[in-house]
Coordinates of C-alpha atoms in Angstrom, one line a residue:
Chain A
X9 CA 77.6 24.3 -28.3
X10 CA 78.7 23.0 -31.6
X11 CA 81.6 25.1 -34.1
X12 CA 80.1 27.4 -36.7
X13 CA 79.2 25.9 -40.1
X14 CA 79.9 28.1 -42.6
X15 CA 78.9 25.5 -45.2
X16 CA 75.8 24.6 -43.4
X17 CA 74.6 28.6 -43.2
X18 CA 75.9 29.1 -46.5
X19 CA 73.5 26.1 -48.1
X20 CA 70.5 27.1 -46.4
X21 CA 71.0 30.4 -46.9
X22 CA 71.7 29.9 -50.9
X23 CA 67.8 27.2 -50.8
X24 CA 66.0 30.2 -49.1
X25 CA 68.1 33.6 -48.1
X26 CA 64.9 34.5 -45.9
X27 CA 65.4 32.3 -42.9
X28 CA 66.0 34.3 -40.0
X29 CA 68.9 34.3 -37.5
X30 CA 66.4 32.9 -35.5
X31 CA 65.4 29.6 -37.8
X32 CA 69.1 29.0 -38.4
X33 CA 70.5 29.2 -35.4
X34 CA 67.8 26.2 -34.1
X35 CA 68.3 24.0 -37.5
X36 CA 72.1 24.1 -37.3
X37 CA 72.1 24.5 -33.0
X38 CA 74.2 27.2 -32.9
X39 CA 73.2 30.1 -30.7
X40 CA 71.6 33.2 -32.8
X41 CA 73.9 36.0 -31.8
X42 CA 77.1 33.3 -33.1
X43 CA 75.0 32.9 -36.8
X44 CA 74.5 36.7 -36.8
X45 CA 78.0 37.5 -36.9
X46 CA 78.9 34.8 -39.1
X47 CA 77.0 35.4 -41.3
X48 CA 78.2 39.7 -40.9
X49 CA 81.5 38.2 -41.9
X50 CA 80.6 36.4 -44.8
X51 CA 79.3 39.6 -45.8
X52 CA 82.0 41.8 -45.1
X53 CA 84.2 38.8 -47.0
X54 CA 82.1 39.1 -50.0
X55 CA 81.4 35.1 -49.1
X56 CA 77.7 36.4 -49.4
X57 CA 77.1 38.5 -52.2
X58 CA 73.7 38.9 -52.1
X59 CA 70.7 38.3 -51.8
X60 CA 67.9 38.1 -54.2
X61 CA 64.5 37.0 -55.1
X62 CA 64.2 33.7 -58.2
X63 CA 61.8 35.2 -60.2
X64 CA 60.1 33.6 -62.8
X65 CA 59.2 35.4 -65.4
X66 CA 57.1 33.8 -67.6
X67 CA 54.9 34.5 -65.7
X68 CA 54.1 37.5 -65.8
X69 CA 53.8 39.7 -68.6
X70 CA 57.1 40.9 -69.1
X71 CA 58.0 40.0 -72.3
X72 CA 61.2 40.3 -72.7
X73 CA 64.0 37.8 -73.7
X74 CA 66.9 36.0 -72.1
X75 CA 70.7 35.8 -74.8
X76 CA 73.2 34.0 -73.8
X77 CA 76.0 35.3 -75.8
X78 CA 79.3 32.9 -76.6
X79 CA 83.0 35.6 -76.8
X80 CA 85.9 34.8 -78.5
X81 CA 88.8 37.0 -77.8
X82 CA 92.3 37.4 -78.0
X83 CA 93.5 37.4 -74.6
X84 CA 96.0 40.5 -73.8
X85 CA 99.9 40.5 -73.2
X86 CA 100.3 40.8 -69.2
X87 CA 96.3 41.1 -68.7
X88 CA 95.3 37.7 -69.5
X89 CA 91.2 37.9 -69.6
X90 CA 91.0 39.8 -66.8
X91 CA 91.0 43.6 -68.8
X92 CA 88.5 42.0 -70.7
X93 CA 86.3 40.5 -68.9
X94 CA 86.6 44.2 -67.1
X95 CA 85.2 45.5 -70.0
X96 CA 82.5 43.8 -70.6
X97 CA 81.4 42.9 -66.7
X98 CA 81.0 47.2 -66.2
X99 CA 77.7 47.8 -68.8
X100 CA 74.6 47.2 -66.5
X101 CA 73.3 44.8 -69.1
X102 CA 75.2 41.8 -68.3
X103 CA 73.5 39.5 -65.5
X104 CA 76.0 37.2 -65.5
X105 CA 79.6 37.0 -66.9
X106 CA 82.0 33.7 -66.8
X107 CA 84.9 32.3 -68.2
X108 CA 85.2 29.7 -69.9
X109 CA 87.4 27.0 -70.7
X110 CA 86.7 24.9 -74.2
X111 CA 85.4 26.1 -77.5
X112 CA 85.4 29.4 -76.6
X113 CA 85.7 32.1 -73.7
X114 CA 83.4 34.2 -72.2
X115 CA 80.0 33.7 -71.1
X116 CA 77.6 36.4 -71.1
X117 CA 74.5 36.6 -69.8
X118 CA 72.2 39.4 -70.8
X119 CA 69.5 40.9 -68.3
X120 CA 66.3 40.7 -69.7
X121 CA 65.6 43.0 -72.7
X122 CA 63.9 43.1 -75.7
X123 CA 65.2 41.6 -79.1
X124 CA 66.5 45.1 -80.6
X125 CA 68.1 46.1 -77.2
X126 CA 69.6 42.8 -77.2
X127 CA 70.9 43.2 -80.4
X128 CA 71.7 46.7 -80.5
X129 CA 74.3 45.9 -77.3
X130 CA 75.9 43.2 -79.4
X131 CA 76.7 45.0 -82.0
X132 CA 77.9 48.5 -80.8
X133 CA 79.0 47.4 -76.8
X134 CA 80.3 43.9 -77.3
X135 CA 81.3 43.2 -80.6
X136 CA 83.6 46.3 -81.3
X137 CA 85.5 45.3 -78.3
X138 CA 89.3 45.4 -79.8
X139 CA 89.5 41.9 -78.7
X140 CA 86.8 40.1 -79.3
X141 CA 86.9 38.0 -82.8
X142 CA 83.4 36.6 -82.4
X143 CA 80.1 36.5 -80.7
X144 CA 77.2 33.4 -81.1
X145 CA 74.4 34.9 -79.5
X146 CA 71.4 32.3 -78.3
X147 CA 67.9 33.3 -76.7
X148 CA 66.5 31.3 -73.6
X149 CA 62.7 29.7 -75.0
X150 CA 61.8 28.4 -72.2
X151 CA 63.6 28.1 -68.9
X152 CA 62.6 24.9 -66.4
X153 CA 64.9 24.8 -64.0
X154 CA 67.1 27.6 -61.9
X155 CA 68.9 28.0 -59.0
X156 CA 67.9 23.7 -58.2
X157 CA 64.5 25.3 -58.5
X158 CA 61.7 24.1 -61.0
X159 CA 60.5 26.8 -61.5
X160 CA 56.5 25.5 -63.1
X161 CA 56.4 23.1 -60.7
X162 CA 54.5 23.9 -57.5
X163 CA 55.1 20.3 -55.2
X164 CA 52.1 18.9 -53.6
X165 CA 52.3 17.0 -50.7
X166 CA 51.4 13.4 -52.0
X167 CA 51.1 12.0 -48.8
X168 CA 48.7 10.7 -46.7
X169 CA 47.4 12.9 -43.7
X170 CA 48.5 10.4 -41.3
X171 CA 50.5 7.0 -41.2
X172 CA 51.6 4.3 -39.1
Chain B
X19 CA 24.9 -18.1 -42.7
X20 CA 27.5 -18.7 -40.2
X21 CA 29.8 -16.2 -39.1
X22 CA 32.6 -17.2 -41.3
X23 CA 35.8 -14.4 -40.3
X24 CA 38.3 -16.4 -38.3
X25 CA 38.6 -15.6 -34.7
X26 CA 42.1 -14.7 -33.8
X27 CA 41.4 -11.9 -37.0
X28 CA 38.4 -10.7 -35.4
X29 CA 40.1 -10.1 -32.4
X30 CA 43.3 -7.7 -33.4
X31 CA 42.5 -4.4 -32.7
X32 CA 42.0 -2.2 -35.8
X33 CA 44.8 0.8 -36.9
X34 CA 44.8 3.3 -33.3
X35 CA 45.2 5.8 -36.2
X36 CA 42.1 5.0 -37.7
X37 CA 39.8 7.0 -36.6
X38 CA 42.1 10.6 -36.6
X39 CA 43.0 9.8 -40.0
X40 CA 38.8 9.3 -40.5
X41 CA 38.6 12.9 -38.9
X42 CA 41.5 14.7 -40.4
X43 CA 40.7 13.6 -44.1
X44 CA 37.2 15.4 -43.6
X45 CA 38.5 18.8 -42.5
X46 CA 39.6 20.8 -45.0
X47 CA 43.1 23.1 -44.9
X48 CA 45.1 20.8 -42.4
X49 CA 48.9 20.8 -41.8
X50 CA 50.0 17.4 -40.3
X51 CA 52.7 16.5 -39.0
X52 CA 51.6 12.7 -38.9
X53 CA 52.8 10.9 -41.0
X54 CA 55.2 8.4 -41.2
X55 CA 57.0 8.9 -44.1
X56 CA 59.8 10.9 -45.9
X57 CA 58.6 14.0 -47.4
X58 CA 61.7 13.6 -49.8
X59 CA 60.4 12.2 -53.6
X60 CA 63.0 9.4 -54.7
X61 CA 66.1 10.6 -56.0
X62 CA 65.8 10.5 -59.7
X63 CA 68.8 8.6 -60.6
X64 CA 66.8 5.8 -58.9
X65 CA 63.2 6.4 -59.3
X66 CA 64.9 6.4 -63.8
X67 CA 66.5 2.8 -63.0
X68 CA 62.3 1.9 -62.5
X69 CA 61.8 3.3 -65.5
X70 CA 64.3 1.9 -67.6
X71 CA 63.8 -1.1 -66.3
X72 CA 59.8 -0.6 -67.5
X73 CA 61.0 0.5 -70.8
X74 CA 63.6 -3.1 -71.5
X75 CA 60.8 -4.7 -70.2
X76 CA 61.8 -5.9 -67.3
X77 CA 58.6 -6.7 -66.6
X78 CA 58.5 -10.9 -65.1
X79 CA 59.4 -12.5 -61.7
X80 CA 62.2 -12.2 -60.4
X81 CA 64.0 -15.1 -58.0
X82 CA 61.5 -15.6 -54.8
X83 CA 64.5 -14.4 -52.7
X84 CA 64.9 -11.0 -55.0
X85 CA 67.0 -10.1 -58.1
X86 CA 70.9 -11.7 -57.3
X87 CA 72.6 -8.5 -58.6
X88 CA 70.3 -6.6 -56.3
X89 CA 71.0 -9.1 -52.6
X90 CA 75.3 -8.7 -53.8
X91 CA 74.3 -5.1 -53.6
X92 CA 72.4 -5.3 -50.4
X93 CA 75.4 -7.9 -49.0
X94 CA 78.1 -5.1 -49.8
X95 CA 76.1 -2.2 -48.1
X96 CA 75.5 -4.3 -45.0
X97 CA 79.0 -4.8 -44.6
X98 CA 80.1 -1.0 -45.2
X99 CA 77.5 0.7 -43.0
X100 CA 76.9 -2.2 -40.0
X101 CA 81.0 -4.5 -40.5
X102 CA 77.8 -7.6 -41.4
X103 CA 78.5 -10.2 -43.7
X104 CA 75.9 -12.3 -45.2
X105 CA 76.1 -13.8 -48.6
X106 CA 73.8 -12.6 -51.0
X107 CA 72.9 -16.4 -52.0
X108 CA 70.8 -18.0 -49.3
X109 CA 70.7 -15.2 -46.8
X110 CA 69.3 -12.2 -47.7
X111 CA 65.8 -12.1 -48.8
X112 CA 64.3 -9.3 -50.9
X113 CA 60.3 -8.7 -49.6
X114 CA 57.9 -5.8 -49.9
X115 CA 58.8 -3.4 -47.4
X116 CA 59.6 -4.7 -43.6
X117 CA 56.6 -5.1 -43.0
X118 CA 56.0 -8.1 -44.9
X119 CA 59.6 -8.8 -43.6
X120 CA 58.3 -8.7 -40.3
X121 CA 56.1 -10.9 -41.0
X122 CA 58.2 -13.7 -42.9
X123 CA 60.2 -14.0 -39.5
X124 CA 57.4 -14.4 -37.1
X125 CA 55.6 -16.6 -39.0
X126 CA 58.6 -18.9 -40.1
X127 CA 59.8 -19.1 -35.8
X128 CA 56.8 -18.5 -34.1
X129 CA 55.3 -22.4 -32.4
X130 CA 51.8 -21.8 -30.6
X131 CA 52.2 -20.1 -27.4
X132 CA 56.0 -18.9 -28.6
X133 CA 56.0 -15.7 -26.3
X134 CA 57.7 -12.3 -28.1
X135 CA 59.0 -9.7 -25.8
X136 CA 59.5 -6.5 -27.4
X137 CA 59.6 -2.6 -26.3
X138 CA 56.4 -0.6 -26.3
X139 CA 56.0 2.9 -28.0
X140 CA 56.6 0.9 -30.7
X141 CA 54.7 0.0 -34.4
X142 CA 52.2 -0.6 -35.1
X143 CA 52.8 -4.0 -37.1
X144 CA 54.3 -5.9 -34.3
X145 CA 51.3 -7.0 -31.9
X146 CA 48.9 -7.8 -35.0
X147 CA 51.9 -10.1 -36.6
X148 CA 52.4 -12.1 -33.7
X149 CA 48.8 -12.6 -33.3
X150 CA 48.9 -13.4 -36.3
X151 CA 51.7 -16.6 -36.4
X152 CA 49.9 -17.5 -33.0
X153 CA 52.6 -16.2 -30.4
X154 CA 51.8 -14.1 -27.7
X155 CA 53.0 -10.5 -27.3
X156 CA 54.3 -9.8 -24.1
X157 CA 55.2 -5.6 -24.6
X158 CA 57.5 -4.3 -22.2
X159 CA 56.5 -0.4 -21.5
X160 CA 59.2 1.8 -22.0
X161 CA 59.2 5.5 -20.3
X162 CA 61.2 8.2 -21.3
X163 CA 62.8 8.2 -17.5
X164 CA 65.0 5.7 -19.7
X165 CA 65.1 7.5 -23.6
X166 CA 62.9 4.5 -24.1
X167 CA 65.8 2.5 -24.2
X168 CA 65.3 -1.2 -23.2
X169 CA 67.3 -2.5 -20.3
X170 CA 68.4 -5.8 -19.3
X171 CA 66.4 -5.9 -15.8
X172 CA 63.4 -5.2 -18.6
X173 CA 64.2 -7.4 -20.6
X174 CA 65.4 -10.2 -18.3
X175 CA 61.6 -9.4 -16.1
X176 CA 59.3 -9.8 -19.1
X177 CA 61.3 -13.4 -20.2
X178 CA 59.8 -16.6 -18.9
X179 CA 60.5 -20.2 -20.1
X180 CA 57.8 -19.6 -23.2
X181 CA 59.9 -16.8 -24.4
X182 CA 61.6 -17.4 -27.9
X183 CA 61.8 -13.7 -29.3
X184 CA 62.7 -10.4 -28.8
X185 CA 61.6 -7.9 -30.9
X186 CA 63.1 -4.3 -31.1
X187 CA 63.3 -1.0 -33.6
X188 CA 66.0 1.4 -33.3
X189 CA 66.2 4.1 -34.6
X190 CA 62.1 4.0 -33.0
X191 CA 59.5 4.6 -34.3
X192 CA 57.2 6.5 -32.5
X193 CA 59.7 8.1 -30.2
X194 CA 63.2 9.1 -32.0
X195 CA 65.0 6.7 -29.7
X196 CA 68.6 5.2 -30.5
X197 CA 70.3 2.9 -28.6
X198 CA 74.5 3.0 -29.2
X199 CA 76.6 -0.1 -29.2
X200 CA 77.1 0.4 -25.1
X201 CA 72.9 -0.3 -24.8
X202 CA 72.9 -2.9 -26.9
X203 CA 76.0 -4.6 -25.5
X204 CA 74.1 -4.6 -21.9
X205 CA 70.9 -6.7 -23.5
X206 CA 73.2 -9.9 -25.2
X207 CA 73.8 -11.6 -21.6
X208 CA 70.1 -11.8 -21.2
X209 CA 69.8 -12.7 -24.9
X210 CA 72.0 -15.6 -24.6
X211 CA 71.7 -16.5 -20.7
X212 CA 67.6 -17.2 -21.7
X213 CA 68.8 -18.5 -25.6
X214 CA 66.7 -16.3 -27.4
X215 CA 66.1 -15.1 -30.8
X216 CA 66.0 -11.5 -31.8
X217 CA 64.3 -9.5 -34.8
X218 CA 65.9 -6.3 -34.9
X219 CA 63.9 -3.9 -37.3
X220 CA 66.5 -2.0 -38.0
X221 CA 64.8 -0.1 -41.1
X222 CA 65.2 4.0 -39.8
X223 CA 69.5 2.4 -39.5
X224 CA 70.4 5.0 -41.5
X225 CA 68.6 8.1 -40.0
X226 CA 70.5 8.5 -36.9
X227 CA 72.1 11.9 -35.7
X228 CA 74.1 11.4 -33.5
X229 CA 76.2 8.3 -34.0
X230 CA 76.2 5.8 -37.1
X231 CA 73.9 3.4 -36.2
X232 CA 75.2 -0.2 -34.4
X233 CA 73.3 -3.0 -35.7
X234 CA 72.7 -5.6 -32.7
X235 CA 73.5 -8.6 -34.9
X236 CA 77.4 -7.5 -35.5
X237 CA 78.1 -7.9 -31.6
X238 CA 79.7 -10.9 -30.5
X239 CA 77.9 -14.4 -30.7
X240 CA 74.8 -12.5 -32.1
X241 CA 75.0 -13.2 -36.2
X242 CA 73.8 -16.6 -35.4
X243 CA 70.8 -15.7 -33.6
X244 CA 69.9 -12.7 -35.2
X245 CA 67.1 -11.1 -38.0
X246 CA 68.1 -8.1 -38.9
X247 CA 65.1 -6.3 -41.0
X248 CA 65.7 -3.0 -43.5
X249 CA 64.8 -1.3 -46.0
X250 CA 64.5 1.2 -48.9
X251 CA 61.4 3.1 -47.3
X252 CA 62.8 5.9 -45.1
X253 CA 66.7 6.0 -45.8
X254 CA 66.3 6.3 -49.6
X255 CA 62.2 7.9 -49.7
X256 CA 60.8 4.8 -51.7
X257 CA 58.3 4.0 -49.6
X258 CA 56.1 3.8 -52.3
X259 CA 57.8 1.1 -53.8
X260 CA 57.3 -1.5 -51.2
X261 CA 61.1 -3.2 -51.2
X262 CA 62.5 -3.7 -48.0
X263 CA 64.9 -7.0 -47.2
X264 CA 65.7 -9.4 -43.9
X265 CA 69.2 -10.7 -43.2
X266 CA 69.8 -14.1 -41.5
X267 CA 71.8 -17.0 -40.8
X268 CA 70.9 -19.4 -43.9
X269 CA 69.6 -21.5 -41.9
X270 CA 66.9 -19.5 -40.5
X271 CA 66.6 -17.5 -44.2
X272 CA 65.6 -21.0 -45.7
X273 CA 62.5 -21.0 -43.4
X274 CA 61.4 -17.5 -43.9
X275 CA 61.8 -18.1 -47.9
X276 CA 59.4 -20.7 -47.8
X277 CA 56.8 -18.3 -46.1
X278 CA 57.4 -15.5 -48.4
X279 CA 57.4 -17.8 -51.8
X280 CA 54.2 -19.2 -51.2
X281 CA 52.8 -16.0 -50.2
X282 CA 54.4 -13.2 -52.3
X283 CA 56.7 -14.9 -54.7
X284 CA 59.3 -12.5 -55.6
X285 CA 58.5 -8.2 -55.0
X286 CA 58.2 -6.3 -57.3
X287 CA 60.8 -6.7 -59.8
X288 CA 60.7 -2.8 -61.3
X289 CA 61.5 -1.3 -57.4
X290 CA 64.5 -4.2 -57.4
X291 CA 66.3 -2.5 -60.3
X292 CA 65.5 0.8 -59.2
X293 CA 66.3 -0.5 -55.7
X294 CA 70.2 -1.6 -57.8
X295 CA 71.0 2.2 -58.4
X296 CA 70.0 2.9 -54.3
X297 CA 72.1 0.7 -53.3
X298 CA 75.1 1.4 -55.3
X299 CA 75.2 5.5 -55.3
X300 CA 72.7 6.5 -53.2
X301 CA 75.0 7.0 -50.6
X302 CA 75.3 10.2 -51.0
X303 CA 71.6 10.7 -51.0
X304 CA 71.4 9.5 -47.9
X305 CA 74.1 11.8 -46.4
X306 CA 71.9 15.1 -48.0
X307 CA 68.7 14.0 -46.2
X308 CA 69.9 13.3 -43.4
X309 CA 71.1 16.3 -42.8
X310 CA 68.1 17.6 -43.7
X311 CA 66.2 15.7 -41.5
X312 CA 68.6 17.2 -38.3
X313 CA 68.0 20.5 -38.7
X314 CA 64.5 19.6 -38.6
X315 CA 65.3 17.9 -35.5
X316 CA 66.9 20.4 -34.2
X317 CA 64.3 23.4 -35.0
X318 CA 61.3 21.4 -34.0
X319 CA 62.8 20.9 -30.6
X320 CA 64.0 24.3 -30.1
X321 CA 60.2 24.6 -30.9
X322 CA 59.2 22.6 -27.9
X323 CA 61.5 24.0 -26.0
X324 CA 59.7 27.4 -26.3
X325 CA 57.0 26.2 -25.6
X326 CA 57.6 24.5 -22.6
X327 CA 56.5 21.1 -23.8
X328 CA 58.3 18.6 -22.5
X329 CA 60.1 16.1 -25.2
X330 CA 63.4 14.2 -24.6
X331 CA 66.0 14.4 -27.4
X332 CA 65.4 12.1 -30.0
X333 CA 68.4 11.0 -32.2
X334 CA 66.4 8.6 -34.6
X335 CA 64.1 8.5 -37.2
X336 CA 61.9 11.6 -38.0
X337 CA 59.5 12.0 -35.4
X338 CA 59.6 13.3 -31.6
X339 CA 57.3 12.2 -29.6
X340 CA 56.4 15.1 -26.5
X341 CA 54.8 14.3 -23.0
X342 CA 51.2 15.9 -23.2
X343 CA 50.0 14.7 -19.8
X344 CA 50.1 18.0 -17.9
X345 CA 46.6 19.0 -19.8
X346 CA 45.2 16.2 -18.5
X347 CA 43.4 14.4 -21.7
X348 CA 44.6 10.8 -22.9
X349 CA 46.9 11.3 -26.0
X350 CA 43.5 10.1 -28.0
X351 CA 41.8 13.8 -26.9
X352 CA 44.6 15.9 -27.2
X353 CA 45.4 14.8 -30.6
X354 CA 41.1 15.7 -31.5
X355 CA 40.8 18.3 -29.5
X356 CA 44.2 19.8 -30.9
X357 CA 43.4 19.2 -34.7
X358 CA 39.7 21.0 -34.2
X359 CA 41.6 23.5 -32.3
X360 CA 43.5 23.8 -34.9
X361 CA 43.7 21.8 -37.5
X362 CA 46.8 19.9 -36.6
X363 CA 47.2 17.0 -37.3
X364 CA 49.3 14.6 -35.3
X365 CA 49.4 11.3 -34.1
X366 CA 48.4 9.7 -30.6
X367 CA 50.9 7.8 -28.3
X368 CA 48.4 5.4 -27.9
X369 CA 48.4 4.2 -30.8
X370 CA 51.7 2.6 -30.6
X371 CA 50.8 0.8 -27.1
X372 CA 49.0 1.6 -23.9
X373 CA 52.4 3.5 -21.9
X374 CA 52.3 5.9 -24.9
X375 CA 49.3 7.4 -23.5
X376 CA 51.1 10.4 -22.3
X377 CA 52.2 11.7 -25.6
X378 CA 51.9 12.5 -29.4
X379 CA 54.1 11.4 -32.1
X380 CA 55.0 14.8 -33.9
X381 CA 56.6 14.0 -37.0
X382 CA 59.4 16.5 -38.4
X383 CA 59.5 14.8 -42.2
X384 CA 58.1 18.2 -43.5
X385 CA 59.2 21.9 -45.1
X386 CA 61.0 24.5 -42.1
X387 CA 58.2 26.5 -43.4
X388 CA 55.1 23.8 -42.7
X389 CA 57.2 22.9 -39.1
X390 CA 56.7 26.7 -38.6
X391 CA 53.2 26.9 -38.8
X392 CA 52.1 24.0 -37.5
X393 CA 54.0 24.7 -34.0
X394 CA 52.5 28.5 -34.1
X395 CA 49.3 26.3 -34.3
X396 CA 49.9 24.3 -31.1
X397 CA 51.6 27.0 -29.1
X398 CA 48.4 28.9 -29.4
X399 CA 46.8 25.2 -28.2
X400 CA 49.0 24.6 -25.4
X401 CA 48.8 28.3 -24.2
X402 CA 45.1 28.4 -24.5
X403 CA 45.1 24.8 -22.4
X404 CA 47.1 26.6 -19.8
X405 CA 45.1 29.2 -19.3
X406 CA 41.7 27.3 -18.7
X407 CA 43.2 24.6 -17.1
X408 CA 44.7 27.8 -14.5
X409 CA 41.3 29.4 -13.7
X410 CA 39.1 25.9 -14.3
X411 CA 35.9 28.0 -13.3
X412 CA 36.1 30.2 -16.6
X413 CA 34.6 28.6 -19.6
X414 CA 36.2 27.6 -22.8

């Protein structure tokens, strides 16, 4: 029996969260119970924070758009960026929030919404936060790849049926 | 009109998978586990170099033995991976796949009547290539009891005064068998005693899951009498680029080069430029693919255990070679029945030598989803056959 392979479990789940415990155990050469316990432990420890479907919304009738906003802020004495980050990520409209190095401070990615909703959120929620110096809003025109998956392409097996 | 066809060619049997291929190609929605090549696309940085070489108009012949730049990278690769040192100037030839390398090695060394011993089951081209070189094929039948490894006793028993060469291939297609350092060391005294040349086809060398691959050429006294064949197809998922290479001491390589230069001129230039990138920065790609194959390998073995299909554990290449003799059919019948009943294509073991007729080759160069679906169909087939065999009176 090989030791528990956290990284390998994580890589496989990241690739396909629907692998069953049994599949994972077989692929990694581990006992199913050990894999199950390890996943449960990682969920408790917030190493695994959730499981999502990767949706290509462009293939649906959904007409909403995705926006990415660059924020420049003035960090506060004592709290640094943490307090400001909290003020932003508490909004349910925010899908992702990253602190960046370089020319600006935060990348805010909003959940898909209409142009009107986005404009309203930026002007009446983000821009008014007192530490925020400036916002630059970018609209996503097309998504090609997300979470390591090429969205448009339906990969076909181009190999012949039987080869030596 | 006369019969223009060469007698030797007429005697060569057509490939054993041809028939199955013809049947499988006509059935829609076949799930195939019959493919002998990676399911990965060639890593993008390698493809990009190939495209760039075309973009720059590098569309001319290279030197017969290949771009010196590539040969130097091959030399570095062989050294860091297997501790083998070859002079890129005159001991390495870039070939059109491992297949051409096998052919030119045999042509360069065989005189009419020279015997070549080689373990079976093995890759389909060994016997025909030996025959084309006027050699005499002497297969040694291997079985799962010895995990399809060649033993010194078997080798000794097969050697005659006419034996010139031993041709081996580990990790093995179709069995997935590997031979580790100790296994290979045991062969050396027999090889030296009979002054044999070794042709070692190591095309699957990077797909070894237990220990790192050991080349027989790296054992004491063996480099001078070994031709090492390797290539890009399996390790870098580059089958369609048709690019392999052969490493041999200068005194042998110069004669292989003669066969190569008049038969081939030089390997495809675009592929050679792409391969430089594979050698230079592809080690990580290999690691990722190897890990993925290993997961699928374990998954497949677990499926076999669940349906109680006997299969020795393969530690190399991307094949498993389960024993199907309990069903009272030879491997060809089994494959045909499985194809008709469940639309799953696997390759009869007999295609790789007569002693493989109790086995089928199952490739795991497929996604877990595909393996799962195919194995559930195989499970159903196996169960049904077991049921009807237990009560032979009942109609099938």
